[in-house]
Amino acid sequence: MRKRSRYSEEQIGIPTEHEAGANCAGLCRKHGMSEGSFYAWKAEFGGMPDG
């Protein structure tokens, strides 16, 4: 049995949207998360390639 991922593919793509030019406050509002959580995710997933 495969271990389930902690975050969905959509959530992992949030830092990529920010790098593409999206506003941090707008992304947080869109995905229902705090800016602190966003920066923590960005630190963890920001450098990951797509796919």
PDB file of N, CA, C and O in Angstrom:
ATOM      1  N   MET A   1       0.844  -1.181   0.000  1.00  0.00           N
ATOM      2  CA  MET A   1       0.000   0.000   0.000  1.00  0.00           C
ATOM      3  C   MET A   1       0.888   1.242   0.000  1.00  0.00           C
ATOM      4  O   MET A   1       1.835   1.342   0.770  1.00  0.00           O
ATOM      5  N   ARG A   2       0.565   2.181  -0.852  1.00  0.00           N
ATOM      6  CA  ARG A   2       1.357   3.396  -0.993  1.00  0.00           C
ATOM      7  C   ARG A   2       0.922   4.447   0.028  1.00  0.00           C
ATOM      8  O   ARG A   2      -0.271   4.633   0.270  1.00  0.00           O
ATOM      9  N   LYS A   3       1.890   5.134   0.601  1.00  0.00           N
ATOM     10  CA  LYS A   3       1.597   6.174   1.572  1.00  0.00           C
ATOM     11  C   LYS A   3       0.944   7.363   0.877  1.00  0.00           C
ATOM     12  O   LYS A   3       1.388   7.797  -0.174  1.00  0.00           O
ATOM     13  N   ARG A   4      -0.093   7.889   1.464  1.00  0.00           N
ATOM     14  CA  ARG A   4      -0.808   9.032   0.903  1.00  0.00           C
ATOM     15  C   ARG A   4      -0.017  10.311   1.137  1.00  0.00           C
ATOM     16  O   ARG A   4       0.543  10.532   2.203  1.00  0.00           O
ATOM     17  N   SER A   5       0.031  11.168   0.123  1.00  0.00           N
ATOM     18  CA  SER A   5       0.760  12.422   0.216  1.00  0.00           C
ATOM     19  C   SER A   5       0.086  13.349   1.228  1.00  0.00           C
ATOM     20  O   SER A   5      -1.141  13.368   1.357  1.00  0.00           O
ATOM     21  N   ARG A   6       0.868  14.130   1.913  1.00  0.00           N
ATOM     22  CA  ARG A   6       0.344  15.058   2.903  1.00  0.00           C
ATOM     23  C   ARG A   6      -0.386  16.226   2.240  1.00  0.00           C
ATOM     24  O   ARG A   6      -1.344  16.752   2.772  1.00  0.00           O
ATOM     25  N   TYR A   7       0.121  16.655   1.070  1.00  0.00           N
ATOM     26  CA  TYR A   7      -0.463  17.780   0.353  1.00  0.00           C
ATOM     27  C   TYR A   7      -0.939  17.330  -1.019  1.00  0.00           C
ATOM     28  O   TYR A   7      -0.340  16.465  -1.636  1.00  0.00           O
ATOM     29  N   SER A   8      -1.994  17.960  -1.522  1.00  0.00           N
ATOM     30  CA  SER A   8      -2.498  17.629  -2.852  1.00  0.00           C
ATOM     31  C   SER A   8      -1.614  18.270  -3.918  1.00  0.00           C
ATOM     32  O   SER A   8      -0.820  19.166  -3.634  1.00  0.00           O
ATOM     33  N   GLU A   9      -1.770  17.816  -5.161  1.00  0.00           N
ATOM     34  CA  GLU A   9      -1.010  18.391  -6.267  1.00  0.00           C
ATOM     35  C   GLU A   9      -1.317  19.878  -6.408  1.00  0.00           C
ATOM     36  O   GLU A   9      -0.447  20.667  -6.718  1.00  0.00           O
ATOM     37  N   GLU A  10      -2.568  20.261  -6.183  1.00  0.00           N
ATOM     38  CA  GLU A  10      -2.956  21.670  -6.275  1.00  0.00           C
ATOM     39  C   GLU A  10      -2.218  22.506  -5.236  1.00  0.00           C
ATOM     40  O   GLU A  10      -1.715  23.583  -5.532  1.00  0.00           O
ATOM     41  N   GLN A  11      -2.125  22.002  -4.016  1.00  0.00           N
ATOM     42  CA  GLN A  11      -1.446  22.731  -2.961  1.00  0.00           C
ATOM     43  C   GLN A  11       0.044  22.856  -3.238  1.00  0.00           C
ATOM     44  O   GLN A  11       0.633  23.894  -2.968  1.00  0.00           O
ATOM     45  N   ILE A  12       0.646  21.837  -3.793  1.00  0.00           N
ATOM     46  CA  ILE A  12       2.071  21.880  -4.092  1.00  0.00           C
ATOM     47  C   ILE A  12       2.354  22.893  -5.197  1.00  0.00           C
ATOM     48  O   ILE A  12       3.421  23.490  -5.243  1.00  0.00           O
ATOM     49  N   GLY A  13       1.385  23.147  -6.059  1.00  0.00           N
ATOM     50  CA  GLY A  13       1.555  24.101  -7.155  1.00  0.00           C
ATOM     51  C   GLY A  13       1.385  25.551  -6.756  1.00  0.00           C
ATOM     52  O   GLY A  13       1.661  26.444  -7.555  1.00  0.00           O
ATOM     53  N   ILE A  14       0.967  25.836  -5.544  1.00  0.00           N
ATOM     54  CA  ILE A  14       0.739  27.215  -5.108  1.00  0.00           C
ATOM     55  C   ILE A  14       2.007  28.065  -5.193  1.00  0.00           C
ATOM     56  O   ILE A  14       1.960  29.166  -5.740  1.00  0.00           O
ATOM     57  N   PRO A  15       3.169  27.613  -4.706  1.00  0.00           N
ATOM     58  CA  PRO A  15       4.371  28.440  -4.844  1.00  0.00           C
ATOM     59  C   PRO A  15       4.750  28.701  -6.301  1.00  0.00           C
ATOM     60  O   PRO A  15       5.288  29.754  -6.630  1.00  0.00           O
ATOM     61  N   THR A  16       4.425  27.779  -7.187  1.00  0.00           N
ATOM     62  CA  THR A  16       4.707  27.965  -8.610  1.00  0.00           C
ATOM     63  C   THR A  16       3.859  29.100  -9.165  1.00  0.00           C
ATOM     64  O   THR A  16       4.333  29.894  -9.973  1.00  0.00           O
ATOM     65  N   GLU A  17       2.595  29.194  -8.718  1.00  0.00           N
ATOM     66  CA  GLU A  17       1.736  30.298  -9.142  1.00  0.00           C
ATOM     67  C   GLU A  17       2.331  31.625  -8.701  1.00  0.00           C
ATOM     68  O   GLU A  17       2.293  32.604  -9.433  1.00  0.00           O
ATOM     69  N   HIS A  18       2.893  31.663  -7.501  1.00  0.00           N
ATOM     70  CA  HIS A  18       3.495  32.887  -6.982  1.00  0.00           C
ATOM     71  C   HIS A  18       4.710  33.281  -7.816  1.00  0.00           C
ATOM     72  O   HIS A  18       4.900  34.450  -8.142  1.00  0.00           O
ATOM     73  N   GLU A  19       5.531  32.302  -8.183  1.00  0.00           N
ATOM     74  CA  GLU A  19       6.707  32.577  -9.009  1.00  0.00           C
ATOM     75  C   GLU A  19       6.295  33.084 -10.384  1.00  0.00           C
ATOM     76  O   GLU A  19       7.051  33.825 -11.015  1.00  0.00           O
ATOM     77  N   ALA A  20       5.112  32.698 -10.851  1.00  0.00           N
ATOM     78  CA  ALA A  20       4.614  33.134 -12.154  1.00  0.00           C
ATOM     79  C   ALA A  20       4.072  34.561 -12.113  1.00  0.00           C
ATOM     80  O   ALA A  20       3.698  35.104 -13.133  1.00  0.00           O
ATOM     81  N   GLY A  21       4.004  35.147 -10.908  1.00  0.00           N
ATOM     82  CA  GLY A  21       3.608  36.546 -10.797  1.00  0.00           C
ATOM     83  C   GLY A  21       2.333  36.808 -10.026  1.00  0.00           C
ATOM     84  O   GLY A  21       1.895  37.949  -9.937  1.00  0.00           O
ATOM     85  N   ALA A  22       1.723  35.789  -9.462  1.00  0.00           N
ATOM     86  CA  ALA A  22       0.496  35.984  -8.694  1.00  0.00           C
ATOM     87  C   ALA A  22       0.813  36.653  -7.352  1.00  0.00           C
ATOM     88  O   ALA A  22       1.880  36.441  -6.765  1.00  0.00           O
ATOM     89  N   ASN A  23      -0.113  37.459  -6.877  1.00  0.00           N
ATOM     90  CA  ASN A  23       0.023  38.167  -5.610  1.00  0.00           C
ATOM     91  C   ASN A  23      -0.133  37.186  -4.439  1.00  0.00           C
ATOM     92  O   ASN A  23      -1.042  36.361  -4.433  1.00  0.00           O
ATOM     93  N   CYS A  24       0.725  37.285  -3.444  1.00  0.00           N
ATOM     94  CA  CYS A  24       0.696  36.371  -2.295  1.00  0.00           C
ATOM     95  C   CYS A  24      -0.639  36.451  -1.555  1.00  0.00           C
ATOM     96  O   CYS A  24      -1.243  35.424  -1.258  1.00  0.00           O
ATOM     97  N   ALA A  25      -1.114  37.651  -1.280  1.00  0.00           N
ATOM     98  CA  ALA A  25      -2.373  37.809  -0.550  1.00  0.00           C
ATOM     99  C   ALA A  25      -3.533  37.219  -1.340  1.00  0.00           C
ATOM    100  O   ALA A  25      -4.415  36.561  -0.776  1.00  0.00           O
ATOM    101  N   GLY A  26      -3.532  37.407  -2.653  1.00  0.00           N
ATOM    102  CA  GLY A  26      -4.583  36.852  -3.499  1.00  0.00           C
ATOM    103  C   GLY A  26      -4.562  35.335  -3.525  1.00  0.00           C
ATOM    104  O   GLY A  26      -5.601  34.682  -3.485  1.00  0.00           O
ATOM    105  N   LEU A  27      -3.359  34.760  -3.593  1.00  0.00           N
ATOM    106  CA  LEU A  27      -3.240  33.296  -3.576  1.00  0.00           C
ATOM    107  C   LEU A  27      -3.739  32.727  -2.254  1.00  0.00           C
ATOM    108  O   LEU A  27      -4.433  31.711  -2.232  1.00  0.00           O
ATOM    109  N   CYS A  28      -3.370  33.372  -1.161  1.00  0.00           N
ATOM    110  CA  CYS A  28      -3.787  32.887   0.158  1.00  0.00           C
ATOM    111  C   CYS A  28      -5.304  32.938   0.289  1.00  0.00           C
ATOM    112  O   CYS A  28      -5.913  32.011   0.821  1.00  0.00           O
ATOM    113  N   ARG A  29      -5.908  34.001  -0.205  1.00  0.00           N
ATOM    114  CA  ARG A  29      -7.359  34.122  -0.169  1.00  0.00           C
ATOM    115  C   ARG A  29      -8.007  33.049  -1.040  1.00  0.00           C
ATOM    116  O   ARG A  29      -8.965  32.403  -0.635  1.00  0.00           O
ATOM    117  N   LYS A  30      -7.466  32.846  -2.234  1.00  0.00           N
ATOM    118  CA  LYS A  30      -8.010  31.869  -3.188  1.00  0.00           C
ATOM    119  C   LYS A  30      -7.974  30.451  -2.626  1.00  0.00           C
ATOM    120  O   LYS A  30      -8.916  29.680  -2.798  1.00  0.00           O
ATOM    121  N   HIS A  31      -6.885  30.102  -1.938  1.00  0.00           N
ATOM    122  CA  HIS A  31      -6.708  28.734  -1.443  1.00  0.00           C
ATOM    123  C   HIS A  31      -7.067  28.577   0.030  1.00  0.00           C
ATOM    124  O   HIS A  31      -6.925  27.487   0.586  1.00  0.00           O
ATOM    125  N   GLY A  32      -7.491  29.659   0.684  1.00  0.00           N
ATOM    126  CA  GLY A  32      -7.940  29.584   2.069  1.00  0.00           C
ATOM    127  C   GLY A  32      -6.833  29.227   3.048  1.00  0.00           C
ATOM    128  O   GLY A  32      -7.005  28.339   3.883  1.00  0.00           O
ATOM    129  N   MET A  33      -5.707  29.907   2.934  1.00  0.00           N
ATOM    130  CA  MET A  33      -4.582  29.623   3.821  1.00  0.00           C
ATOM    131  C   MET A  33      -3.978  30.921   4.323  1.00  0.00           C
ATOM    132  O   MET A  33      -4.239  31.983   3.775  1.00  0.00           O
ATOM    133  N   SER A  34      -3.171  30.827   5.376  1.00  0.00           N
ATOM    134  CA  SER A  34      -2.514  32.011   5.905  1.00  0.00           C
ATOM    135  C   SER A  34      -1.223  32.279   5.136  1.00  0.00           C
ATOM    136  O   SER A  34      -0.674  31.397   4.482  1.00  0.00           O
ATOM    137  N   GLU A  35      -0.740  33.523   5.219  1.00  0.00           N
ATOM    138  CA  GLU A  35       0.513  33.860   4.560  1.00  0.00           C
ATOM    139  C   GLU A  35       1.685  33.110   5.201  1.00  0.00           C
ATOM    140  O   GLU A  35       2.627  32.737   4.514  1.00  0.00           O
ATOM    141  N   GLY A  36       1.611  32.849   6.491  1.00  0.00           N
ATOM    142  CA  GLY A  36       2.653  32.067   7.158  1.00  0.00           C
ATOM    143  C   GLY A  36       2.747  30.661   6.582  1.00  0.00           C
ATOM    144  O   GLY A  36       3.838  30.148   6.330  1.00  0.00           O
ATOM    145  N   SER A  37       1.581  30.038   6.355  1.00  0.00           N
ATOM    146  CA  SER A  37       1.565  28.715   5.745  1.00  0.00           C
ATOM    147  C   SER A  37       2.112  28.769   4.325  1.00  0.00           C
ATOM    148  O   SER A  37       2.853  27.888   3.898  1.00  0.00           O
ATOM    149  N   PHE A  38       1.761  29.825   3.597  1.00  0.00           N
ATOM    150  CA  PHE A  38       2.250  29.972   2.232  1.00  0.00           C
ATOM    151  C   PHE A  38       3.772  29.995   2.202  1.00  0.00           C
ATOM    152  O   PHE A  38       4.394  29.284   1.420  1.00  0.00           O
ATOM    153  N   TYR A  39       4.383  30.801   3.062  1.00  0.00           N
ATOM    154  CA  TYR A  39       5.848  30.905   3.046  1.00  0.00           C
ATOM    155  C   TYR A  39       6.514  29.612   3.510  1.00  0.00           C
ATOM    156  O   TYR A  39       7.592  29.258   3.040  1.00  0.00           O
ATOM    157  N   ALA A  40       5.866  28.875   4.409  1.00  0.00           N
ATOM    158  CA  ALA A  40       6.394  27.572   4.819  1.00  0.00           C
ATOM    159  C   ALA A  40       6.347  26.597   3.643  1.00  0.00           C
ATOM    160  O   ALA A  40       7.311  25.863   3.399  1.00  0.00           O
ATOM    161  N   TRP A  41       5.248  26.595   2.883  1.00  0.00           N
ATOM    162  CA  TRP A  41       5.130  25.726   1.714  1.00  0.00           C
ATOM    163  C   TRP A  41       6.100  26.138   0.631  1.00  0.00           C
ATOM    164  O   TRP A  41       6.668  25.312  -0.050  1.00  0.00           O
ATOM    165  N   LYS A  42       6.278  27.439   0.487  1.00  0.00           N
ATOM    166  CA  LYS A  42       7.200  27.932  -0.531  1.00  0.00           C
ATOM    167  C   LYS A  42       8.623  27.457  -0.222  1.00  0.00           C
ATOM    168  O   LYS A  42       9.365  27.039  -1.111  1.00  0.00           O
ATOM    169  N   ALA A  43       8.985  27.480   1.051  1.00  0.00           N
ATOM    170  CA  ALA A  43      10.314  27.014   1.452  1.00  0.00           C
ATOM    171  C   ALA A  43      10.471  25.518   1.177  1.00  0.00           C
ATOM    172  O   ALA A  43      11.530  25.049   0.793  1.00  0.00           O
ATOM    173  N   GLU A  44       9.385  24.748   1.344  1.00  0.00           N
ATOM    174  CA  GLU A  44       9.448  23.303   1.163  1.00  0.00           C
ATOM    175  C   GLU A  44       9.303  22.884  -0.297  1.00  0.00           C
ATOM    176  O   GLU A  44       9.993  21.979  -0.761  1.00  0.00           O
ATOM    177  N   PHE A  45       8.398  23.524  -1.044  1.00  0.00           N
ATOM    178  CA  PHE A  45       8.065  23.072  -2.391  1.00  0.00           C
ATOM    179  C   PHE A  45       8.433  24.049  -3.494  1.00  0.00           C
ATOM    180  O   PHE A  45       8.232  23.750  -4.664  1.00  0.00           O
ATOM    181  N   GLY A  46       8.960  25.206  -3.173  1.00  0.00           N
ATOM    182  CA  GLY A  46       9.222  26.243  -4.170  1.00  0.00           C
ATOM    183  C   GLY A  46      10.172  25.836  -5.272  1.00  0.00           C
ATOM    184  O   GLY A  46      10.020  26.253  -6.404  1.00  0.00           O
ATOM    185  N   GLY A  47      11.145  24.998  -5.003  1.00  0.00           N
ATOM    186  CA  GLY A  47      12.125  24.625  -6.017  1.00  0.00           C
ATOM    187  C   GLY A  47      11.816  23.336  -6.743  1.00  0.00           C
ATOM    188  O   GLY A  47      12.614  22.870  -7.536  1.00  0.00           O
ATOM    189  N   MET A  48      10.643  22.755  -6.509  1.00  0.00           N
ATOM    190  CA  MET A  48      10.312  21.475  -7.142  1.00  0.00           C
ATOM    191  C   MET A  48       9.910  21.687  -8.593  1.00  0.00           C
ATOM    192  O   MET A  48       9.169  22.608  -8.918  1.00  0.00           O
ATOM    193  N   PRO A  49      10.362  20.807  -9.480  1.00  0.00           N
ATOM    194  CA  PRO A  49       9.927  20.894 -10.881  1.00  0.00           C
ATOM    195  C   PRO A  49       8.498  20.395 -11.031  1.00  0.00           C
ATOM    196  O   PRO A  49       8.018  19.603 -10.225  1.00  0.00           O
ATOM    197  N   ASP A  50       7.812  20.877 -12.063  1.00  0.00           N
ATOM    198  CA  ASP A  50       6.432  20.436 -12.314  1.00  0.00           C
ATOM    199  C   ASP A  50       6.435  19.012 -12.829  1.00  0.00           C
ATOM    200  O   ASP A  50       7.324  18.603 -13.551  1.00  0.00           O
ATOM    201  N   GLY A  51       5.380  18.268 -12.464  1.00  0.00           N
ATOM    202  CA  GLY A  51       5.196  16.926 -13.003  1.00  0.00           C
ATOM    203  C   GLY A  51       5.659  15.920 -12.071  1.00  0.00           C
ATOM    204  O   GLY A  51       5.913  14.871 -12.045  1.00  0.00           O
TER     205      GLY A  51
END
